[in-house]
């Protein structure tokens, strides 16, 4: 069961999680040999290892019982994590960091719709305005990079669409059962499922020691740890709010790719990102005042 924390604390945790998620692109660009499904395998494997160690430290011999207690909701959440892990890494190896991030930005729209449909959650007007502004900002970013997309890039973006779809279902699952079921084990299941699905397709392994080190960093600190932070924060935030705060990843990812890998973002990317940032800040300011 997720511990209830203050709204402000939850916002900080989500900002930390999104900031850590955003480093995936720049680290991936420094891989030497490994590509595609093997990248997904190693990152998911190391994420599962990280969460497993964290669970053993917290639960001791009760880890297996915790996994069983997560039940149907935990399995659904785990499958959604696995889909997100797999689709994101495959997409980012087929198209640019910015284009992959653009697809992720659809998550708040999908999440708001599902929250209204499944949870009957009343979405504040300020949140709807923030979602509209965020989607508009991302659309501006997309138009700015449209001419750079080839057939491979378009396929990568279509695969990347699986991330916001799975993310929205996962957020609704966490809101539906997170107060009664501990969903940290679902993060472990997500990494395990993703790694097992990719395993038959990665032989023979090609990753160098340099690549494995980078993927271990991604698995531990870009995936396992921030996903655990998100689960903890979810108890104190609405589903659309979680999705909106996750967009901080979208804003930071092209910046890290620019600074660390030379992927210069288009002017439209910067303008659209500014619109998204303003919408996030305004939504949280009005939330604190409400």
mmCIF file of C-alpha atoms in Angstrom:
data_model
loop_
_atom_site.group_PDB
_atom_site.id
_atom_site.type_symbol
_atom_site.label_atom_id
_atom_site.label_comp_id
_atom_site.label_asym_id
_atom_site.label_seq_id
_atom_site.Cartn_x
_atom_site.Cartn_y
_atom_site.Cartn_z
ATOM 1 C CA UNK A 1 0.000 0.000 0.000
ATOM 2 C CA UNK A 2 1.387 3.382 -1.031
ATOM 3 C CA UNK A 3 2.140 5.665 1.884
ATOM 4 C CA UNK A 4 0.093 8.873 1.798
ATOM 5 C CA UNK A 5 2.337 11.925 1.559
ATOM 6 C CA UNK A 6 1.612 15.619 1.166
ATOM 7 C CA UNK A 7 0.703 17.024 -2.228
ATOM 8 C CA UNK A 8 3.852 19.156 -2.325
ATOM 9 C CA UNK A 9 6.059 16.195 -1.423
ATOM 10 C CA UNK A 10 4.377 14.106 -4.120
ATOM 11 C CA UNK A 11 4.996 16.837 -6.713
ATOM 12 C CA UNK A 12 8.686 16.904 -5.766
ATOM 13 C CA UNK A 13 8.929 13.112 -6.094
ATOM 14 C CA UNK A 14 7.304 13.240 -9.549
ATOM 15 C CA UNK A 15 9.657 16.003 -10.657
ATOM 16 C CA UNK A 16 12.628 13.916 -9.520
ATOM 17 C CA UNK A 17 11.243 10.850 -11.318
ATOM 18 C CA UNK A 18 10.654 12.740 -14.576
ATOM 19 C CA UNK A 19 14.108 14.329 -14.409
ATOM 20 C CA UNK A 20 15.730 10.905 -14.073
ATOM 21 C CA UNK A 21 13.621 9.464 -16.895
ATOM 22 C CA UNK A 22 14.844 12.249 -19.173
ATOM 23 C CA UNK A 23 18.462 11.023 -19.237
ATOM 24 C CA UNK A 24 17.640 7.936 -21.324
ATOM 25 C CA UNK A 25 18.217 9.565 -24.695
ATOM 26 C CA UNK A 26 21.610 11.100 -24.033
ATOM 27 C CA UNK A 27 22.980 7.910 -22.434
ATOM 28 C CA UNK A 28 21.608 5.773 -25.266
ATOM 29 C CA UNK A 29 23.409 7.918 -27.824
ATOM 30 C CA UNK A 30 26.754 6.935 -26.226
ATOM 31 C CA UNK A 31 26.280 3.173 -26.645
ATOM 32 C CA UNK A 32 29.072 1.619 -28.740
ATOM 33 C CA UNK A 33 27.663 -1.578 -30.237
ATOM 34 C CA UNK A 34 24.387 -2.692 -28.707
ATOM 35 C CA UNK A 35 21.135 -1.655 -30.409
ATOM 36 C CA UNK A 36 17.392 -2.322 -30.481
ATOM 37 C CA UNK A 37 15.955 -5.193 -28.475
ATOM 38 C CA UNK A 38 19.219 -5.914 -26.639
ATOM 39 C CA UNK A 39 19.161 -2.362 -25.251
ATOM 40 C CA UNK A 40 15.620 -3.004 -24.015
ATOM 41 C CA UNK A 41 16.628 -6.346 -22.503
ATOM 42 C CA UNK A 42 19.579 -5.053 -20.488
ATOM 43 C CA UNK A 43 17.841 -1.908 -19.274
ATOM 44 C CA UNK A 44 14.773 -3.873 -18.177
ATOM 45 C CA UNK A 45 16.937 -6.568 -16.575
ATOM 46 C CA UNK A 46 18.918 -4.075 -14.506
ATOM 47 C CA UNK A 47 15.719 -2.243 -13.516
ATOM 48 C CA UNK A 48 14.267 -5.523 -12.221
ATOM 49 C CA UNK A 49 17.498 -6.223 -10.303
ATOM 50 C CA UNK A 50 17.434 -2.773 -8.696
ATOM 51 C CA UNK A 51 13.800 -3.057 -7.596
ATOM 52 C CA UNK A 52 14.342 -6.637 -6.376
ATOM 53 C CA UNK A 53 17.216 -5.515 -4.149
ATOM 54 C CA UNK A 54 15.147 -2.596 -2.845
ATOM 55 C CA UNK A 55 12.236 -4.942 -2.086
ATOM 56 C CA UNK A 56 14.458 -7.432 -0.258
ATOM 57 C CA UNK A 57 15.873 -4.615 1.873
ATOM 58 C CA UNK A 58 12.373 -3.411 2.747
ATOM 59 C CA UNK A 59 10.403 -6.658 3.004
ATOM 60 C CA UNK A 60 13.059 -9.286 3.721
ATOM 61 C CA UNK A 61 11.597 -12.770 3.417
ATOM 62 C CA UNK A 62 8.178 -11.300 2.785
ATOM 63 C CA UNK A 63 9.028 -10.405 -0.822
ATOM 64 C CA UNK A 64 7.186 -13.374 -2.329
ATOM 65 C CA UNK A 65 4.134 -12.622 -0.206
ATOM 66 C CA UNK A 66 4.194 -9.007 -1.375
ATOM 67 C CA UNK A 67 4.300 -10.139 -4.990
ATOM 68 C CA UNK A 68 1.284 -12.380 -4.442
ATOM 69 C CA UNK A 69 -0.607 -9.650 -2.585
ATOM 70 C CA UNK A 70 -0.325 -7.293 -5.563
ATOM 71 C CA UNK A 71 -2.756 -9.605 -7.319
ATOM 72 C CA UNK A 72 -4.590 -8.771 -10.540
ATOM 73 C CA UNK A 73 -3.932 -5.034 -10.295
ATOM 74 C CA UNK A 74 -0.237 -5.651 -9.778
ATOM 75 C CA UNK A 75 -0.100 -7.919 -12.825
ATOM 76 C CA UNK A 76 -1.904 -5.352 -15.004
ATOM 77 C CA UNK A 77 0.416 -2.607 -13.780
ATOM 78 C CA UNK A 78 3.444 -4.840 -14.366
ATOM 79 C CA UNK A 79 2.363 -5.539 -17.954
ATOM 80 C CA UNK A 80 1.906 -1.815 -18.571
ATOM 81 C CA UNK A 81 5.364 -1.050 -17.156
ATOM 82 C CA UNK A 82 6.796 -3.752 -19.450
ATOM 83 C CA UNK A 83 5.063 -2.242 -22.482
ATOM 84 C CA UNK A 84 6.366 1.213 -21.597
ATOM 85 C CA UNK A 85 9.937 -0.042 -21.069
ATOM 86 C CA UNK A 86 9.967 -1.945 -24.357
ATOM 87 C CA UNK A 87 8.222 0.573 -26.609
ATOM 88 C CA UNK A 88 10.293 3.497 -25.357
ATOM 89 C CA UNK A 89 13.712 1.971 -25.920
ATOM 90 C CA UNK A 90 12.817 0.489 -29.309
ATOM 91 C CA UNK A 91 11.356 3.829 -30.421
ATOM 92 C CA UNK A 92 14.346 5.850 -29.244
ATOM 93 C CA UNK A 93 16.704 3.689 -31.307
ATOM 94 C CA UNK A 94 14.588 4.284 -34.439
ATOM 95 C CA UNK A 95 13.894 8.014 -34.208
ATOM 96 C CA UNK A 96 15.144 11.106 -32.386
ATOM 97 C CA UNK A 97 14.795 11.751 -28.671
ATOM 98 C CA UNK A 98 12.536 14.728 -29.426
ATOM 99 C CA UNK A 99 10.170 12.703 -31.625
ATOM 100 C CA UNK A 100 9.935 9.908 -29.060
ATOM 101 C CA UNK A 101 9.207 12.482 -26.371
ATOM 102 C CA UNK A 102 6.473 14.031 -28.498
ATOM 103 C CA UNK A 103 4.561 10.734 -28.512
ATOM 104 C CA UNK A 104 4.950 10.481 -24.737
ATOM 105 C CA UNK A 105 3.336 13.893 -24.360
ATOM 106 C CA UNK A 106 -0.043 12.444 -25.365
ATOM 107 C CA UNK A 107 -0.234 10.664 -21.993
ATOM 108 C CA UNK A 108 -2.086 13.480 -20.120
ATOM 109 C CA UNK A 109 -4.855 13.519 -22.730
ATOM 110 C CA UNK A 110 -5.308 9.736 -22.650
ATOM 111 C CA UNK A 111 -5.085 9.686 -18.851
ATOM 112 C CA UNK A 112 -7.664 12.444 -18.341
ATOM 113 C CA UNK A 113 -10.113 10.615 -20.591
ATOM 114 C CA UNK A 114 -9.611 7.280 -18.783
ATOM 115 C CA UNK A 115 -9.819 8.950 -15.348
ATOM 116 C CA UNK A 116 -13.190 10.396 -16.329
ATOM 117 C CA UNK A 117 -14.388 7.158 -17.944
ATOM 118 C CA UNK A 118 -13.144 4.573 -15.423
ATOM 119 C CA UNK A 119 -12.705 6.433 -12.132
ATOM 120 C CA UNK A 120 -15.494 8.967 -12.713
ATOM 121 C CA UNK A 121 -12.915 11.497 -11.592
ATOM 122 C CA UNK A 122 -13.881 15.123 -11.997
ATOM 123 C CA UNK A 123 -11.021 16.875 -13.742
ATOM 124 C CA UNK A 124 -10.494 20.497 -12.570
ATOM 125 C CA UNK A 125 -10.848 23.152 -15.239
ATOM 126 C CA UNK A 126 -7.262 24.312 -14.572
ATOM 127 C CA UNK A 127 -6.026 20.790 -15.374
ATOM 128 C CA UNK A 128 -7.988 20.647 -18.631
ATOM 129 C CA UNK A 129 -6.505 23.996 -19.651
ATOM 130 C CA UNK A 130 -3.029 22.732 -18.742
ATOM 131 C CA UNK A 131 -3.571 19.575 -20.817
ATOM 132 C CA UNK A 132 -4.801 21.578 -23.809
ATOM 133 C CA UNK A 133 -1.821 23.943 -23.553
ATOM 134 C CA UNK A 134 0.616 21.047 -23.162
ATOM 135 C CA UNK A 135 -0.784 19.193 -26.181
ATOM 136 C CA UNK A 136 -0.674 22.435 -28.203
ATOM 137 C CA UNK A 137 2.957 22.953 -27.205
ATOM 138 C CA UNK A 138 3.843 19.421 -28.212
ATOM 139 C CA UNK A 139 1.974 19.807 -31.501
ATOM 140 C CA UNK A 140 4.115 22.863 -32.198
ATOM 141 C CA UNK A 141 7.218 20.816 -31.445
ATOM 142 C CA UNK A 142 5.993 18.049 -33.759
ATOM 143 C CA UNK A 143 5.326 20.382 -36.683
ATOM 144 C CA UNK A 144 8.829 21.786 -36.297
ATOM 145 C CA UNK A 145 10.445 18.375 -36.741
ATOM 146 C CA UNK A 146 7.970 16.802 -39.177
ATOM 147 C CA UNK A 147 10.176 17.314 -42.211
ATOM 148 C CA UNK A 148 12.983 15.329 -40.567
ATOM 149 C CA UNK A 149 10.971 12.105 -40.215
ATOM 150 C CA UNK A 150 11.696 9.236 -42.628
ATOM 151 C CA UNK A 151 9.914 5.875 -42.826
ATOM 152 C CA UNK A 152 12.033 4.364 -40.046
ATOM 153 C CA UNK A 153 11.422 7.407 -37.867
ATOM 154 C CA UNK A 154 7.683 7.215 -38.462
ATOM 155 C CA UNK A 155 7.665 3.549 -37.446
ATOM 156 C CA UNK A 156 9.617 4.485 -34.334
ATOM 157 C CA UNK A 157 7.014 7.107 -33.469
ATOM 158 C CA UNK A 158 4.178 4.607 -33.951
ATOM 159 C CA UNK A 159 5.943 2.175 -31.607
ATOM 160 C CA UNK A 160 6.474 5.073 -29.202
ATOM 161 C CA UNK A 161 2.705 5.589 -29.128
ATOM 162 C CA UNK A 162 2.556 2.472 -26.969
ATOM 163 C CA UNK A 163 4.223 4.433 -24.154
ATOM 164 C CA UNK A 164 1.426 6.970 -23.485
ATOM 165 C CA UNK A 165 -1.257 4.320 -24.002
ATOM 166 C CA UNK A 166 0.328 1.965 -21.462
ATOM 167 C CA UNK A 167 1.196 4.868 -19.172
ATOM 168 C CA UNK A 168 -2.404 6.078 -18.998
ATOM 169 C CA UNK A 169 -3.719 2.585 -18.214
ATOM 170 C CA UNK A 170 -1.015 2.177 -15.573
ATOM 171 C CA UNK A 171 -1.871 5.480 -13.882
ATOM 172 C CA UNK A 172 -5.549 4.553 -13.700
ATOM 173 C CA UNK A 173 -4.557 1.165 -12.245
ATOM 174 C CA UNK A 174 -2.420 2.840 -9.573
ATOM 175 C CA UNK A 175 -5.210 5.242 -8.656
ATOM 176 C CA UNK A 176 -7.759 2.432 -8.548
ATOM 177 C CA UNK A 177 -5.784 0.117 -6.276
ATOM 178 C CA UNK A 178 -2.746 1.996 -5.002
ATOM 179 C CA UNK A 179 -4.370 2.838 -1.652
ATOM 180 C CA UNK A 180 -5.007 -0.822 -0.841
ATOM 181 C CA UNK A 181 -2.323 -2.706 -2.781
ATOM 182 C CA UNK A 182 1.443 -2.192 -2.762
ATOM 183 C CA UNK A 183 2.310 -1.693 -6.450
ATOM 184 C CA UNK A 184 6.089 -1.417 -6.034
ATOM 185 C CA UNK A 185 6.305 -5.146 -6.928
ATOM 186 C CA UNK A 186 4.606 -4.253 -10.229
ATOM 187 C CA UNK A 187 7.696 -2.228 -11.192
ATOM 188 C CA UNK A 188 9.778 -5.374 -10.638
ATOM 189 C CA UNK A 189 7.317 -7.434 -12.671
ATOM 190 C CA UNK A 190 7.461 -4.880 -15.476
ATOM 191 C CA UNK A 191 11.236 -5.130 -15.760
ATOM 192 C CA UNK A 192 11.125 -8.928 -15.546
ATOM 193 C CA UNK A 193 8.396 -9.312 -18.170
ATOM 194 C CA UNK A 194 10.118 -6.914 -20.564
ATOM 195 C CA UNK A 195 13.471 -8.686 -20.176
ATOM 196 C CA UNK A 196 11.929 -12.135 -20.657
ATOM 197 C CA UNK A 197 10.039 -11.064 -23.780
ATOM 198 C CA UNK A 198 13.193 -9.600 -25.304
ATOM 199 C CA UNK A 199 15.515 -12.460 -24.284
ATOM 200 C CA UNK A 200 14.783 -14.838 -27.219
ATOM 201 C CA UNK A 201 15.520 -12.023 -29.684
ATOM 202 C CA UNK A 202 18.877 -10.850 -28.313
ATOM 203 C CA UNK A 203 21.099 -13.868 -29.030
ATOM 204 C CA UNK A 204 23.959 -13.642 -29.665
ATOM 205 C CA UNK A 205 24.691 -10.864 -27.174
ATOM 206 C CA UNK A 206 26.692 -8.004 -28.677
ATOM 207 C CA UNK A 207 26.925 -5.496 -25.812
ATOM 208 C CA UNK A 208 30.434 -4.455 -24.791
ATOM 209 C CA UNK A 209 31.394 -3.914 -21.152
ATOM 210 C CA UNK A 210 31.083 -0.155 -21.839
ATOM 211 C CA UNK A 211 27.532 -0.643 -23.114
ATOM 212 C CA UNK A 212 26.528 -2.871 -20.211
ATOM 213 C CA UNK A 213 27.769 -0.255 -17.738
ATOM 214 C CA UNK A 214 25.672 2.449 -19.431
ATOM 215 C CA UNK A 215 22.613 0.181 -19.507
ATOM 216 C CA UNK A 216 23.105 -0.707 -15.843
ATOM 217 C CA UNK A 217 23.059 3.012 -15.001
ATOM 218 C CA UNK A 218 19.875 3.403 -17.043
ATOM 219 C CA UNK A 219 18.256 0.352 -15.456
ATOM 220 C CA UNK A 220 19.076 1.439 -11.902
ATOM 221 C CA UNK A 221 18.738 5.210 -11.961
ATOM 222 C CA UNK A 222 16.719 6.030 -15.077
ATOM 223 C CA UNK A 223 14.123 3.280 -14.744
ATOM 224 C CA UNK A 224 13.899 1.275 -11.520
ATOM 225 C CA UNK A 225 14.384 4.076 -8.991
ATOM 226 C CA UNK A 226 12.225 6.793 -10.645
ATOM 227 C CA UNK A 227 9.397 4.335 -11.322
ATOM 228 C CA UNK A 228 9.360 3.498 -7.611
ATOM 229 C CA UNK A 229 9.200 7.228 -6.867
ATOM 230 C CA UNK A 230 6.200 7.542 -9.172
ATOM 231 C CA UNK A 231 4.350 4.743 -7.371
ATOM 232 C CA UNK A 232 4.918 6.495 -4.039
ATOM 233 C CA UNK A 233 3.771 9.850 -5.412
ATOM 234 C CA UNK A 234 0.654 8.426 -7.078
ATOM 235 C CA UNK A 235 -1.278 8.117 -3.808
ATOM 236 C CA UNK A 236 -1.328 11.900 -3.347
ATOM 237 C CA UNK A 237 -1.836 13.086 -6.938
ATOM 238 C CA UNK A 238 -4.649 12.745 -9.438
ATOM 239 C CA UNK A 239 -4.018 10.607 -12.515
ATOM 240 C CA UNK A 240 -4.019 13.582 -14.944
ATOM 241 C CA UNK A 241 -1.702 15.494 -12.611
ATOM 242 C CA UNK A 242 0.791 12.613 -12.599
ATOM 243 C CA UNK A 243 0.683 12.545 -16.397
ATOM 244 C CA UNK A 244 1.225 16.293 -16.644
ATOM 245 C CA UNK A 245 4.174 16.275 -14.258
ATOM 246 C CA UNK A 246 5.679 13.404 -16.249
ATOM 247 C CA UNK A 247 5.961 15.807 -19.184
ATOM 248 C CA UNK A 248 8.980 17.330 -17.454
ATOM 249 C CA UNK A 249 10.804 14.351 -18.953
ATOM 250 C CA UNK A 250 9.731 15.496 -22.413
ATOM 251 C CA UNK A 251 11.093 18.980 -21.780
ATOM 252 C CA UNK A 252 14.443 17.857 -20.407
ATOM 253 C CA UNK A 253 15.197 14.944 -22.756
ATOM 254 C CA UNK A 254 15.963 17.062 -25.866
ATOM 255 C CA UNK A 255 18.060 19.431 -23.746
ATOM 256 C CA UNK A 256 20.249 16.591 -22.420
ATOM 257 C CA UNK A 257 20.491 15.137 -25.944
ATOM 258 C CA UNK A 258 21.584 18.545 -27.193
ATOM 259 C CA UNK A 259 24.182 19.098 -24.455
ATOM 260 C CA UNK A 260 25.469 15.535 -24.292
ATOM 261 C CA UNK A 261 24.972 14.100 -27.774
ATOM 262 C CA UNK A 262 24.835 17.054 -30.165
ATOM 263 C CA UNK A 263 21.173 16.614 -31.189
ATOM 264 C CA UNK A 264 20.317 20.289 -31.654
ATOM 265 C CA UNK A 265 16.575 20.850 -31.043
ATOM 266 C CA UNK A 266 14.649 22.900 -33.577
ATOM 267 C CA UNK A 267 13.410 26.352 -32.594
ATOM 268 C CA UNK A 268 9.856 25.014 -32.629
ATOM 269 C CA UNK A 269 10.916 22.402 -30.072
ATOM 270 C CA UNK A 270 12.134 25.107 -27.709
ATOM 271 C CA UNK A 271 9.025 27.285 -28.166
ATOM 272 C CA UNK A 272 6.670 24.354 -27.735
ATOM 273 C CA UNK A 273 8.618 23.227 -24.683
ATOM 274 C CA UNK A 274 8.245 26.662 -23.124
ATOM 275 C CA UNK A 275 4.463 26.450 -23.596
ATOM 276 C CA UNK A 276 4.405 23.048 -21.900
ATOM 277 C CA UNK A 277 6.546 24.278 -19.007
ATOM 278 C CA UNK A 278 4.286 27.278 -18.381
ATOM 279 C CA UNK A 279 1.217 25.018 -18.390
ATOM 280 C CA UNK A 280 2.802 22.675 -15.818
ATOM 281 C CA UNK A 281 3.867 25.514 -13.526
ATOM 282 C CA UNK A 282 0.478 27.229 -13.673
ATOM 283 C CA UNK A 283 -1.377 23.986 -12.962
ATOM 284 C CA UNK A 284 0.684 23.332 -9.832
ATOM 285 C CA UNK A 285 0.458 26.938 -8.602
ATOM 286 C CA UNK A 286 -3.341 26.885 -8.836
ATOM 287 C CA UNK A 287 -3.411 23.424 -7.247
ATOM 288 C CA UNK A 288 -1.554 24.738 -4.192
ATOM 289 C CA UNK A 289 -3.983 27.667 -3.928
ATOM 290 C CA UNK A 290 -7.088 25.481 -4.266
#
